[in-house]
């Protein structure tokens, strides 16, 4: 098709053509970035935690006053919880993944280096911590019984005694010792004594978003037994089909075991519920961006339909002349579709450059990654298809203009 008549017509309607090009460009820029952000949020929400999420229940409580018998009460609580039907393992820990707490520590390879190699979150627990969490040990071993320390005794340890062992994630091991087996190697984190790595687990997420996606699995476990006063998290690994039943039984058992603690029933929930709540803001943001994309597409489509309908009405005489000179309905239809394609192409080209600029601004202010190039052609294809679909109705009406009606209008 000869596009010179189309370009000539567009030059006579510069303002209207510029408006539709601007609308398409703006839609392309925003939609490309919005779809990228949605994809980014979905990837965040889909990350593995490394835990047996379907099987874990958290019972959270807090002490009323400092209890000198907290250690004994904790041991009694754990004995009661481990004796409940359906409980596979139980432990008490200082923090829980998705709990949004913040127990972090710098990790150094040399004792006197000025800056840490990384900052990792630290999980404390007893002999059943690893089995309760359902972690997958991919190298080394679990903790030996003689490696455990009591949290309240840490300040009383001799100067030559430190945390004897640690289990780290693969992410930490790869960061500290890239390409090497980390088991048996040491690092400095708590005090002046080296801590030996005895095991590596494939995944264990942090309880919060500190450090962003790059530090999501910077986690380590220390063999430190805590009491209910340190974090107040009893974790139970249970039969998934009996979670609700076991949770109620656990609350009843703890209430029966003594009045020195307050069970926070609103914070007592399954790990799946904690994950849902942890990512609630990301989920809401994703839905908001979806709504923005849909609204932009609708507004753009309406703009194209309105402009095309206006032009068809204005060009009825011109269309009639072309039809009288032998132009077929198909040629008239293709004329308007080609005209829309040219406007959409120009708008998309400007929109791609604008999308890149918006992404640069987002990267500098919100630590977002660079917009992958694949989103640009996907956005272009969507707007091309939208433009062709939107202009199809007005183009069909133009093609249906009979030569006789056009002739009468002369």
mmCIF file of C-alpha atoms in Angstrom:
data_model
loop_
_atom_site.group_PDB
_atom_site.id
_atom_site.type_symbol
_atom_site.label_atom_id
_atom_site.label_comp_id
_atom_site.label_asym_id
_atom_site.label_seq_id
_atom_site.Cartn_x
_atom_site.Cartn_y
_atom_site.Cartn_z
ATOM 1 C CA UNK A 1 0.000 0.000 0.000
ATOM 2 C CA UNK A 2 1.233 3.493 -0.888
ATOM 3 C CA UNK A 3 1.615 5.319 2.456
ATOM 4 C CA UNK A 4 2.224 8.773 0.964
ATOM 5 C CA UNK A 5 -1.522 9.674 1.009
ATOM 6 C CA UNK A 6 -1.649 8.570 4.638
ATOM 7 C CA UNK A 7 1.351 10.711 5.581
ATOM 8 C CA UNK A 8 -0.139 13.657 3.722
ATOM 9 C CA UNK A 9 -3.407 13.281 5.638
ATOM 10 C CA UNK A 10 -1.596 12.995 8.969
ATOM 11 C CA UNK A 11 0.374 16.176 8.260
ATOM 12 C CA UNK A 12 -2.947 17.970 7.880
ATOM 13 C CA UNK A 13 -4.058 16.687 11.313
ATOM 14 C CA UNK A 14 -0.833 17.146 13.240
ATOM 15 C CA UNK A 15 -2.387 17.966 16.599
ATOM 16 C CA UNK A 16 -4.723 14.976 16.720
ATOM 17 C CA UNK A 17 -1.999 12.663 15.454
ATOM 18 C CA UNK A 18 0.477 14.002 18.018
ATOM 19 C CA UNK A 19 -2.014 13.445 20.844
ATOM 20 C CA UNK A 20 -2.578 9.801 19.975
ATOM 21 C CA UNK A 21 1.186 9.248 19.530
ATOM 22 C CA UNK A 22 1.806 10.804 22.956
ATOM 23 C CA UNK A 23 -0.893 8.631 24.536
ATOM 24 C CA UNK A 24 0.570 5.462 23.049
ATOM 25 C CA UNK A 25 4.106 6.473 24.066
ATOM 26 C CA UNK A 26 3.049 7.161 27.652
ATOM 27 C CA UNK A 27 1.112 3.900 27.841
ATOM 28 C CA UNK A 28 4.063 1.947 26.426
ATOM 29 C CA UNK A 29 6.505 3.460 28.929
ATOM 30 C CA UNK A 30 4.293 2.927 31.957
ATOM 31 C CA UNK A 31 3.060 -0.533 30.981
ATOM 32 C CA UNK A 32 6.574 -1.867 30.281
ATOM 33 C CA UNK A 33 7.768 -0.742 33.711
ATOM 34 C CA UNK A 34 4.553 -1.797 35.467
ATOM 35 C CA UNK A 35 4.672 -5.314 34.008
ATOM 36 C CA UNK A 36 8.324 -5.555 35.003
ATOM 37 C CA UNK A 37 7.495 -4.465 38.550
ATOM 38 C CA UNK A 38 4.631 -6.964 38.723
ATOM 39 C CA UNK A 39 6.964 -9.725 37.560
ATOM 40 C CA UNK A 40 9.525 -8.600 40.117
ATOM 41 C CA UNK A 41 6.954 -8.744 42.933
ATOM 42 C CA UNK A 42 5.742 -12.180 41.870
ATOM 43 C CA UNK A 43 9.314 -13.480 41.872
ATOM 44 C CA UNK A 44 9.826 -12.115 45.386
ATOM 45 C CA UNK A 45 6.655 -13.771 46.652
ATOM 46 C CA UNK A 46 7.558 -17.075 44.996
ATOM 47 C CA UNK A 47 11.007 -17.397 46.590
ATOM 48 C CA UNK A 48 11.597 -20.503 48.649
ATOM 49 C CA UNK A 49 12.135 -20.093 52.370
ATOM 50 C CA UNK A 50 13.860 -23.448 52.781
ATOM 51 C CA UNK A 51 11.384 -24.367 55.520
ATOM 52 C CA UNK A 52 8.680 -27.024 55.677
ATOM 53 C CA UNK A 53 6.078 -24.261 55.510
ATOM 54 C CA UNK A 54 3.002 -26.477 55.327
ATOM 55 C CA UNK A 55 4.004 -28.275 58.524
ATOM 56 C CA UNK A 56 5.163 -25.476 60.821
ATOM 57 C CA UNK A 57 3.069 -23.721 63.452
ATOM 58 C CA UNK A 58 4.330 -20.769 65.488
ATOM 59 C CA UNK A 59 3.051 -20.155 69.033
ATOM 60 C CA UNK A 60 4.228 -16.785 70.245
ATOM 61 C CA UNK A 61 4.217 -15.651 73.825
ATOM 62 C CA UNK A 62 5.784 -13.071 76.054
ATOM 63 C CA UNK A 63 6.870 -13.092 79.677
ATOM 64 C CA UNK A 64 5.141 -11.030 82.346
ATOM 65 C CA UNK A 65 8.317 -10.306 84.314
ATOM 66 C CA UNK A 66 11.881 -11.573 84.227
ATOM 67 C CA UNK A 67 11.573 -15.140 85.338
ATOM 68 C CA UNK A 68 14.536 -16.746 87.087
ATOM 69 C CA UNK A 69 13.036 -20.116 86.235
ATOM 70 C CA UNK A 70 12.611 -19.321 82.521
ATOM 71 C CA UNK A 71 14.995 -22.141 81.537
ATOM 72 C CA UNK A 72 13.065 -24.717 83.561
ATOM 73 C CA UNK A 73 9.713 -23.420 82.340
ATOM 74 C CA UNK A 74 10.930 -23.554 78.746
ATOM 75 C CA UNK A 75 12.085 -27.153 79.107
ATOM 76 C CA UNK A 76 8.746 -28.055 80.665
ATOM 77 C CA UNK A 77 6.887 -26.292 77.832
ATOM 78 C CA UNK A 78 8.892 -28.113 75.177
ATOM 79 C CA UNK A 79 8.294 -31.461 76.854
ATOM 80 C CA UNK A 80 4.549 -30.770 76.861
ATOM 81 C CA UNK A 81 4.518 -29.621 73.231
ATOM 82 C CA UNK A 82 6.579 -32.577 71.994
ATOM 83 C CA UNK A 83 4.133 -34.926 73.690
ATOM 84 C CA UNK A 84 1.106 -33.628 71.793
ATOM 85 C CA UNK A 85 -0.466 -35.920 69.172
ATOM 86 C CA UNK A 86 0.626 -35.004 65.643
ATOM 87 C CA UNK A 87 3.769 -33.111 66.717
ATOM 88 C CA UNK A 88 6.886 -34.346 64.891
ATOM 89 C CA UNK A 89 9.341 -31.895 66.493
ATOM 90 C CA UNK A 90 9.284 -28.717 68.573
ATOM 91 C CA UNK A 91 11.809 -26.060 69.475
ATOM 92 C CA UNK A 92 12.071 -22.517 70.787
ATOM 93 C CA UNK A 93 13.944 -19.926 68.765
ATOM 94 C CA UNK A 94 14.805 -16.246 68.832
ATOM 95 C CA UNK A 95 13.153 -15.460 65.491
ATOM 96 C CA UNK A 96 11.151 -16.955 62.653
ATOM 97 C CA UNK A 97 11.272 -16.519 58.904
ATOM 98 C CA UNK A 98 8.534 -14.057 57.810
ATOM 99 C CA UNK A 99 8.416 -12.754 61.409
ATOM 100 C CA UNK A 100 10.048 -9.442 60.380
ATOM 101 C CA UNK A 101 12.419 -9.503 63.358
ATOM 102 C CA UNK A 102 16.036 -8.451 63.060
ATOM 103 C CA UNK A 103 18.818 -10.471 64.695
ATOM 104 C CA UNK A 104 21.804 -9.715 62.486
ATOM 105 C CA UNK A 105 25.540 -9.956 62.815
ATOM 106 C CA UNK A 106 28.520 -8.981 60.669
ATOM 107 C CA UNK A 107 30.605 -11.861 59.344
ATOM 108 C CA UNK A 108 34.378 -11.463 58.889
ATOM 109 C CA UNK A 109 36.951 -13.846 57.485
ATOM 110 C CA UNK A 110 39.727 -12.091 59.442
ATOM 111 C CA UNK A 111 39.456 -11.003 63.024
ATOM 112 C CA UNK A 112 40.733 -7.461 62.549
ATOM 113 C CA UNK A 113 39.355 -6.515 59.146
ATOM 114 C CA UNK A 114 37.635 -3.085 59.127
ATOM 115 C CA UNK A 115 34.532 -4.069 57.189
ATOM 116 C CA UNK A 116 32.565 -7.343 57.336
ATOM 117 C CA UNK A 117 32.330 -9.639 54.340
ATOM 118 C CA UNK A 118 28.572 -9.764 54.811
ATOM 119 C CA UNK A 119 25.786 -9.281 57.328
ATOM 120 C CA UNK A 120 23.794 -12.411 58.146
ATOM 121 C CA UNK A 121 20.796 -13.072 60.302
ATOM 122 C CA UNK A 122 21.292 -15.492 63.208
ATOM 123 C CA UNK A 123 18.882 -18.188 64.304
ATOM 124 C CA UNK A 124 19.307 -19.762 67.760
ATOM 125 C CA UNK A 125 17.792 -23.044 68.832
ATOM 126 C CA UNK A 126 18.192 -26.381 70.522
ATOM 127 C CA UNK A 127 18.760 -29.920 69.263
ATOM 128 C CA UNK A 128 15.432 -29.957 67.368
ATOM 129 C CA UNK A 129 15.820 -26.611 65.568
ATOM 130 C CA UNK A 130 17.001 -28.044 62.218
ATOM 131 C CA UNK A 131 14.442 -30.861 62.164
ATOM 132 C CA UNK A 132 11.600 -28.557 63.216
ATOM 133 C CA UNK A 133 12.383 -26.099 60.434
ATOM 134 C CA UNK A 134 12.718 -28.945 57.926
ATOM 135 C CA UNK A 135 16.018 -27.638 56.572
ATOM 136 C CA UNK A 136 17.884 -29.581 53.904
ATOM 137 C CA UNK A 137 21.484 -30.164 54.957
ATOM 138 C CA UNK A 138 23.574 -30.436 51.752
ATOM 139 C CA UNK A 139 27.060 -30.598 53.303
ATOM 140 C CA UNK A 140 28.615 -31.402 56.669
ATOM 141 C CA UNK A 141 26.519 -32.359 59.680
ATOM 142 C CA UNK A 142 24.107 -31.058 62.253
ATOM 143 C CA UNK A 143 25.145 -29.836 65.690
ATOM 144 C CA UNK A 144 26.604 -32.276 68.217
ATOM 145 C CA UNK A 145 25.073 -32.278 71.704
ATOM 146 C CA UNK A 146 28.308 -30.997 73.274
ATOM 147 C CA UNK A 147 28.290 -27.897 71.054
ATOM 148 C CA UNK A 148 25.138 -26.339 72.540
ATOM 149 C CA UNK A 149 25.323 -23.348 74.873
ATOM 150 C CA UNK A 150 22.628 -21.665 76.943
ATOM 151 C CA UNK A 151 21.859 -18.099 75.896
ATOM 152 C CA UNK A 152 21.872 -16.796 79.467
ATOM 153 C CA UNK A 153 25.347 -18.269 80.034
ATOM 154 C CA UNK A 154 27.070 -16.550 77.091
ATOM 155 C CA UNK A 155 28.336 -13.648 79.214
ATOM 156 C CA UNK A 156 29.789 -16.048 81.764
ATOM 157 C CA UNK A 157 31.921 -18.047 79.321
ATOM 158 C CA UNK A 158 35.724 -17.991 79.729
ATOM 159 C CA UNK A 159 37.587 -15.624 77.431
ATOM 160 C CA UNK A 160 38.917 -18.481 75.306
ATOM 161 C CA UNK A 161 35.440 -19.864 74.627
ATOM 162 C CA UNK A 162 33.128 -18.752 71.842
ATOM 163 C CA UNK A 163 30.325 -20.162 69.763
ATOM 164 C CA UNK A 164 31.810 -23.538 68.819
ATOM 165 C CA UNK A 165 29.957 -24.237 65.591
ATOM 166 C CA UNK A 166 27.618 -22.823 62.973
ATOM 167 C CA UNK A 167 25.457 -24.051 60.135
ATOM 168 C CA UNK A 168 25.253 -21.578 57.255
ATOM 169 C CA UNK A 169 23.249 -21.363 54.075
ATOM 170 C CA UNK A 170 24.730 -22.111 50.678
ATOM 171 C CA UNK A 171 24.424 -18.399 49.880
ATOM 172 C CA UNK A 172 26.656 -17.498 52.829
ATOM 173 C CA UNK A 173 29.107 -20.314 52.071
ATOM 174 C CA UNK A 174 29.407 -19.270 48.420
ATOM 175 C CA UNK A 175 29.913 -15.627 49.398
ATOM 176 C CA UNK A 176 32.614 -16.388 51.976
ATOM 177 C CA UNK A 177 34.358 -19.242 50.164
ATOM 178 C CA UNK A 178 33.451 -19.134 46.459
ATOM 179 C CA UNK A 179 34.148 -22.411 44.686
ATOM 180 C CA UNK A 180 35.297 -24.120 47.905
ATOM 181 C CA UNK A 181 33.792 -26.486 50.457
ATOM 182 C CA UNK A 182 32.945 -24.268 53.442
ATOM 183 C CA UNK A 183 32.644 -27.133 55.925
ATOM 184 C CA UNK A 184 35.531 -27.041 58.381
ATOM 185 C CA UNK A 185 36.397 -23.420 57.602
ATOM 186 C CA UNK A 186 35.950 -20.622 60.150
ATOM 187 C CA UNK A 187 34.712 -17.053 60.316
ATOM 188 C CA UNK A 188 34.446 -14.331 62.941
ATOM 189 C CA UNK A 189 31.080 -13.016 64.016
ATOM 190 C CA UNK A 190 30.484 -13.151 67.759
ATOM 191 C CA UNK A 191 33.480 -12.171 69.855
ATOM 192 C CA UNK A 192 37.131 -12.717 69.048
ATOM 193 C CA UNK A 193 36.990 -16.469 68.651
ATOM 194 C CA UNK A 194 36.571 -18.119 65.258
ATOM 195 C CA UNK A 195 33.357 -19.995 64.603
ATOM 196 C CA UNK A 196 33.700 -23.232 62.676
ATOM 197 C CA UNK A 197 31.222 -24.133 59.953
ATOM 198 C CA UNK A 198 29.997 -27.693 60.506
ATOM 199 C CA UNK A 199 27.158 -27.800 58.010
ATOM 200 C CA UNK A 200 25.589 -26.092 55.008
ATOM 201 C CA UNK A 201 21.854 -25.972 54.220
ATOM 202 C CA UNK A 202 20.593 -25.205 50.732
ATOM 203 C CA UNK A 203 18.066 -22.520 51.734
ATOM 204 C CA UNK A 204 17.024 -20.516 54.808
ATOM 205 C CA UNK A 205 15.416 -17.133 54.308
ATOM 206 C CA UNK A 206 15.867 -14.102 56.535
ATOM 207 C CA UNK A 207 12.917 -12.988 58.689
ATOM 208 C CA UNK A 208 12.869 -9.610 56.915
ATOM 209 C CA UNK A 209 13.804 -7.882 53.669
ATOM 210 C CA UNK A 210 17.017 -6.365 54.958
ATOM 211 C CA UNK A 211 19.673 -6.300 52.243
ATOM 212 C CA UNK A 212 17.171 -6.910 49.454
ATOM 213 C CA UNK A 213 17.052 -9.909 47.172
ATOM 214 C CA UNK A 214 20.843 -10.331 47.121
ATOM 215 C CA UNK A 215 20.957 -11.022 50.883
ATOM 216 C CA UNK A 216 17.671 -12.922 51.145
ATOM 217 C CA UNK A 217 19.412 -16.144 52.221
ATOM 218 C CA UNK A 218 22.265 -14.694 54.270
ATOM 219 C CA UNK A 219 21.387 -16.793 57.312
ATOM 220 C CA UNK A 220 23.237 -18.887 59.862
ATOM 221 C CA UNK A 221 22.258 -21.082 62.787
ATOM 222 C CA UNK A 222 24.072 -21.121 66.109
ATOM 223 C CA UNK A 223 23.751 -23.959 68.675
ATOM 224 C CA UNK A 224 22.423 -21.667 71.375
ATOM 225 C CA UNK A 225 19.460 -22.744 73.454
ATOM 226 C CA UNK A 226 17.167 -19.827 74.255
ATOM 227 C CA UNK A 227 14.269 -19.543 76.656
ATOM 228 C CA UNK A 228 10.760 -18.329 75.878
ATOM 229 C CA UNK A 229 11.924 -14.876 77.015
ATOM 230 C CA UNK A 230 14.253 -14.551 73.996
ATOM 231 C CA UNK A 231 11.984 -13.983 71.042
ATOM 232 C CA UNK A 232 9.109 -15.980 72.488
ATOM 233 C CA UNK A 233 8.719 -18.303 69.497
ATOM 234 C CA UNK A 234 7.725 -21.906 70.025
ATOM 235 C CA UNK A 235 7.796 -23.719 66.695
ATOM 236 C CA UNK A 236 6.055 -27.010 66.114
ATOM 237 C CA UNK A 237 6.407 -29.242 63.085
ATOM 238 C CA UNK A 238 3.127 -31.056 62.784
ATOM 239 C CA UNK A 239 1.021 -33.174 60.482
ATOM 240 C CA UNK A 240 -0.332 -30.641 57.921
ATOM 241 C CA UNK A 241 -3.842 -32.074 58.201
ATOM 242 C CA UNK A 242 -3.859 -31.440 61.977
ATOM 243 C CA UNK A 243 -2.408 -27.929 62.165
ATOM 244 C CA UNK A 244 -5.493 -26.190 63.571
ATOM 245 C CA UNK A 245 -6.151 -28.968 66.023
ATOM 246 C CA UNK A 246 -2.514 -29.063 67.168
ATOM 247 C CA UNK A 247 -2.360 -25.284 67.505
ATOM 248 C CA UNK A 248 -5.325 -25.266 69.884
ATOM 249 C CA UNK A 249 -3.840 -28.173 71.824
ATOM 250 C CA UNK A 250 -0.483 -26.355 72.075
ATOM 251 C CA UNK A 251 -2.109 -23.214 73.473
ATOM 252 C CA UNK A 252 -4.028 -25.288 76.015
ATOM 253 C CA UNK A 253 -0.868 -27.159 77.027
ATOM 254 C CA UNK A 254 1.113 -23.942 77.527
ATOM 255 C CA UNK A 255 -1.688 -22.323 79.528
ATOM 256 C CA UNK A 256 -1.873 -25.394 81.711
ATOM 257 C CA UNK A 257 1.890 -25.376 82.221
ATOM 258 C CA UNK A 258 1.974 -22.118 84.121
ATOM 259 C CA UNK A 259 0.718 -18.532 84.387
ATOM 260 C CA UNK A 260 4.087 -16.781 84.004
ATOM 261 C CA UNK A 261 3.642 -16.077 80.292
ATOM 262 C CA UNK A 262 1.067 -14.446 78.050
ATOM 263 C CA UNK A 263 0.240 -16.350 74.894
ATOM 264 C CA UNK A 264 -0.229 -13.942 71.990
ATOM 265 C CA UNK A 265 -3.054 -15.764 70.256
ATOM 266 C CA UNK A 266 -3.286 -13.222 67.430
ATOM 267 C CA UNK A 267 0.361 -13.980 66.625
ATOM 268 C CA UNK A 268 -0.081 -17.720 66.938
ATOM 269 C CA UNK A 269 -0.484 -18.975 63.392
ATOM 270 C CA UNK A 270 0.828 -21.286 60.719
ATOM 271 C CA UNK A 271 3.932 -20.383 58.742
ATOM 272 C CA UNK A 272 1.815 -20.222 55.588
ATOM 273 C CA UNK A 273 -0.310 -17.509 57.225
ATOM 274 C CA UNK A 274 2.854 -15.657 58.198
ATOM 275 C CA UNK A 275 4.099 -15.820 54.589
ATOM 276 C CA UNK A 276 0.759 -14.478 53.299
ATOM 277 C CA UNK A 277 0.898 -11.538 55.712
ATOM 278 C CA UNK A 278 4.581 -10.882 55.051
ATOM 279 C CA UNK A 279 3.948 -10.446 51.330
ATOM 280 C CA UNK A 280 0.594 -8.653 51.674
ATOM 281 C CA UNK A 281 2.079 -5.301 50.667
ATOM 282 C CA UNK A 282 3.802 -6.806 47.621
ATOM 283 C CA UNK A 283 0.567 -8.548 46.623
ATOM 284 C CA UNK A 284 -1.424 -5.314 46.945
ATOM 285 C CA UNK A 285 1.180 -3.440 44.908
ATOM 286 C CA UNK A 286 1.031 -6.070 42.161
ATOM 287 C CA UNK A 287 -2.776 -5.823 41.947
ATOM 288 C CA UNK A 288 -2.574 -2.018 41.919
ATOM 289 C CA UNK A 289 -0.138 -2.126 39.007
ATOM 290 C CA UNK A 290 -2.392 -4.582 37.172
ATOM 291 C CA UNK A 291 -5.276 -2.130 37.609
ATOM 292 C CA UNK A 292 -3.110 0.729 36.310
ATOM 293 C CA UNK A 293 -2.125 -1.301 33.235
ATOM 294 C CA UNK A 294 -5.734 -2.252 32.474
ATOM 295 C CA UNK A 295 -6.900 1.350 32.930
ATOM 296 C CA UNK A 296 -4.155 2.636 30.617
ATOM 297 C CA UNK A 297 -4.971 0.060 27.945
ATOM 298 C CA UNK A 298 -8.683 0.928 28.120
ATOM 299 C CA UNK A 299 -8.019 4.679 27.928
ATOM 300 C CA UNK A 300 -5.600 4.192 25.026
ATOM 301 C CA UNK A 301 -8.071 1.980 23.171
ATOM 302 C CA UNK A 302 -10.879 4.501 23.692
ATOM 303 C CA UNK A 303 -8.600 7.277 22.458
ATOM 304 C CA UNK A 304 -7.807 5.366 19.271
ATOM 305 C CA UNK A 305 -11.480 4.496 18.689
ATOM 306 C CA UNK A 306 -12.546 8.102 19.260
ATOM 307 C CA UNK A 307 -9.920 9.581 16.979
ATOM 308 C CA UNK A 308 -10.486 7.012 14.229
ATOM 309 C CA UNK A 309 -14.267 7.525 14.394
ATOM 310 C CA UNK A 310 -13.791 11.294 14.179
ATOM 311 C CA UNK A 311 -11.509 10.954 11.172
ATOM 312 C CA UNK A 312 -13.916 8.572 9.429
ATOM 313 C CA UNK A 313 -16.724 11.075 9.921
ATOM 314 C CA UNK A 314 -14.559 13.904 8.631
ATOM 315 C CA UNK A 315 -13.342 11.928 5.617
ATOM 316 C CA UNK A 316 -16.660 10.533 4.436
ATOM 317 C CA UNK A 317 -16.399 12.600 1.287
ATOM 318 C CA UNK A 318 -12.805 11.488 0.636
ATOM 319 C CA UNK A 319 -13.698 7.849 1.278
ATOM 320 C CA UNK A 320 -16.658 8.105 -1.104
ATOM 321 C CA UNK A 321 -14.447 9.503 -3.851
ATOM 322 C CA UNK A 322 -11.937 6.688 -3.381
ATOM 323 C CA UNK A 323 -14.734 4.134 -3.482
ATOM 324 C CA UNK A 324 -16.170 5.760 -6.640
ATOM 325 C CA UNK A 325 -12.706 5.577 -8.239
ATOM 326 C CA UNK A 326 -12.576 1.845 -7.635
ATOM 327 C CA UNK A 327 -11.143 1.423 -4.163
ATOM 328 C CA UNK A 328 -12.414 -1.793 -2.599
ATOM 329 C CA UNK A 329 -13.707 -2.140 0.964
ATOM 330 C CA UNK A 330 -10.558 -4.054 1.846
ATOM 331 C CA UNK A 331 -8.349 -1.232 0.619
ATOM 332 C CA UNK A 332 -10.258 1.326 2.703
ATOM 333 C CA UNK A 333 -10.031 -0.972 5.727
ATOM 334 C CA UNK A 334 -6.275 -1.412 5.271
ATOM 335 C CA UNK A 335 -5.869 2.330 4.805
ATOM 336 C CA UNK A 336 -7.088 3.074 8.341
ATOM 337 C CA UNK A 337 -5.273 0.092 9.827
ATOM 338 C CA UNK A 338 -2.022 1.212 8.200
ATOM 339 C CA UNK A 339 -2.579 4.745 9.418
ATOM 340 C CA UNK A 340 -3.023 3.439 12.979
ATOM 341 C CA UNK A 341 0.008 1.187 12.628
ATOM 342 C CA UNK A 342 2.194 4.140 11.671
ATOM 343 C CA UNK A 343 0.968 6.239 14.606
ATOM 344 C CA UNK A 344 1.364 3.303 17.021
ATOM 345 C CA UNK A 345 4.880 2.572 15.751
ATOM 346 C CA UNK A 346 5.982 6.152 16.299
ATOM 347 C CA UNK A 347 4.370 6.167 19.756
ATOM 348 C CA UNK A 348 5.972 2.840 20.681
ATOM 349 C CA UNK A 349 9.423 4.012 19.573
ATOM 350 C CA UNK A 350 9.127 7.095 21.786
ATOM 351 C CA UNK A 351 7.583 4.970 24.571
ATOM 352 C CA UNK A 352 10.531 2.559 24.600
ATOM 353 C CA UNK A 353 12.974 5.401 25.152
ATOM 354 C CA UNK A 354 10.681 6.819 27.830
ATOM 355 C CA UNK A 355 10.393 3.377 29.496
ATOM 356 C CA UNK A 356 14.164 3.177 29.736
ATOM 357 C CA UNK A 357 14.307 6.668 31.276
ATOM 358 C CA UNK A 358 11.621 5.853 33.856
ATOM 359 C CA UNK A 359 13.486 2.657 34.751
ATOM 360 C CA UNK A 360 16.710 4.621 35.303
ATOM 361 C CA UNK A 361 14.870 6.937 37.706
ATOM 362 C CA UNK A 362 13.336 3.967 39.574
ATOM 363 C CA UNK A 363 16.752 2.283 39.779
ATOM 364 C CA UNK A 364 18.325 5.349 41.330
ATOM 365 C CA UNK A 365 15.590 5.943 43.919
ATOM 366 C CA UNK A 366 14.199 2.480 44.766
ATOM 367 C CA UNK A 367 17.123 0.069 44.169
ATOM 368 C CA UNK A 368 15.236 -1.738 41.428
ATOM 369 C CA UNK A 369 17.084 -3.862 38.859
ATOM 370 C CA UNK A 370 17.481 -2.753 35.252
ATOM 371 C CA UNK A 371 14.466 -3.267 33.004
ATOM 372 C CA UNK A 372 15.182 -6.410 30.928
ATOM 373 C CA UNK A 373 15.049 -5.686 27.182
ATOM 374 C CA UNK A 374 12.451 -8.419 26.617
ATOM 375 C CA UNK A 375 9.744 -6.225 28.192
ATOM 376 C CA UNK A 376 10.093 -3.588 25.446
ATOM 377 C CA UNK A 377 9.081 -5.774 22.458
ATOM 378 C CA UNK A 378 6.367 -7.390 24.577
ATOM 379 C CA UNK A 379 4.923 -3.961 25.390
ATOM 380 C CA UNK A 380 5.234 -2.924 21.739
ATOM 381 C CA UNK A 381 3.414 -6.039 20.557
ATOM 382 C CA UNK A 382 0.599 -5.467 23.063
ATOM 383 C CA UNK A 383 0.076 -1.869 21.916
ATOM 384 C CA UNK A 384 0.260 -2.763 18.229
ATOM 385 C CA UNK A 385 -2.421 -5.422 18.731
ATOM 386 C CA UNK A 386 -4.490 -3.054 20.867
ATOM 387 C CA UNK A 387 -4.275 -0.341 18.182
ATOM 388 C CA UNK A 388 -5.325 -2.686 15.405
ATOM 389 C CA UNK A 389 -8.226 -4.053 17.453
ATOM 390 C CA UNK A 390 -9.370 -0.564 18.480
ATOM 391 C CA UNK A 391 -9.283 0.857 14.937
ATOM 392 C CA UNK A 392 -11.001 -2.147 13.387
ATOM 393 C CA UNK A 393 -14.554 -0.947 14.175
ATOM 394 C CA UNK A 394 -14.191 2.584 12.779
ATOM 395 C CA UNK A 395 -12.260 1.198 9.790
ATOM 396 C CA UNK A 396 -15.104 -1.207 9.003
ATOM 397 C CA UNK A 397 -17.603 1.666 9.111
ATOM 398 C CA UNK A 398 -15.379 3.601 6.729
ATOM 399 C CA UNK A 399 -15.168 0.609 4.389
ATOM 400 C CA UNK A 400 -18.966 0.354 4.413
ATOM 401 C CA UNK A 401 -19.435 3.904 3.027
ATOM 402 C CA UNK A 402 -21.136 3.392 -0.381
ATOM 403 C CA UNK A 403 -19.851 5.390 -3.375
ATOM 404 C CA UNK A 404 -23.373 6.713 -4.066
ATOM 405 C CA UNK A 405 -23.731 8.290 -0.591
ATOM 406 C CA UNK A 406 -20.344 9.928 -1.010
ATOM 407 C CA UNK A 407 -21.298 11.240 -4.385
ATOM 408 C CA UNK A 408 -24.497 12.820 -2.996
ATOM 409 C CA UNK A 409 -22.424 14.601 -0.364
ATOM 410 C CA UNK A 410 -20.321 16.382 -3.027
#
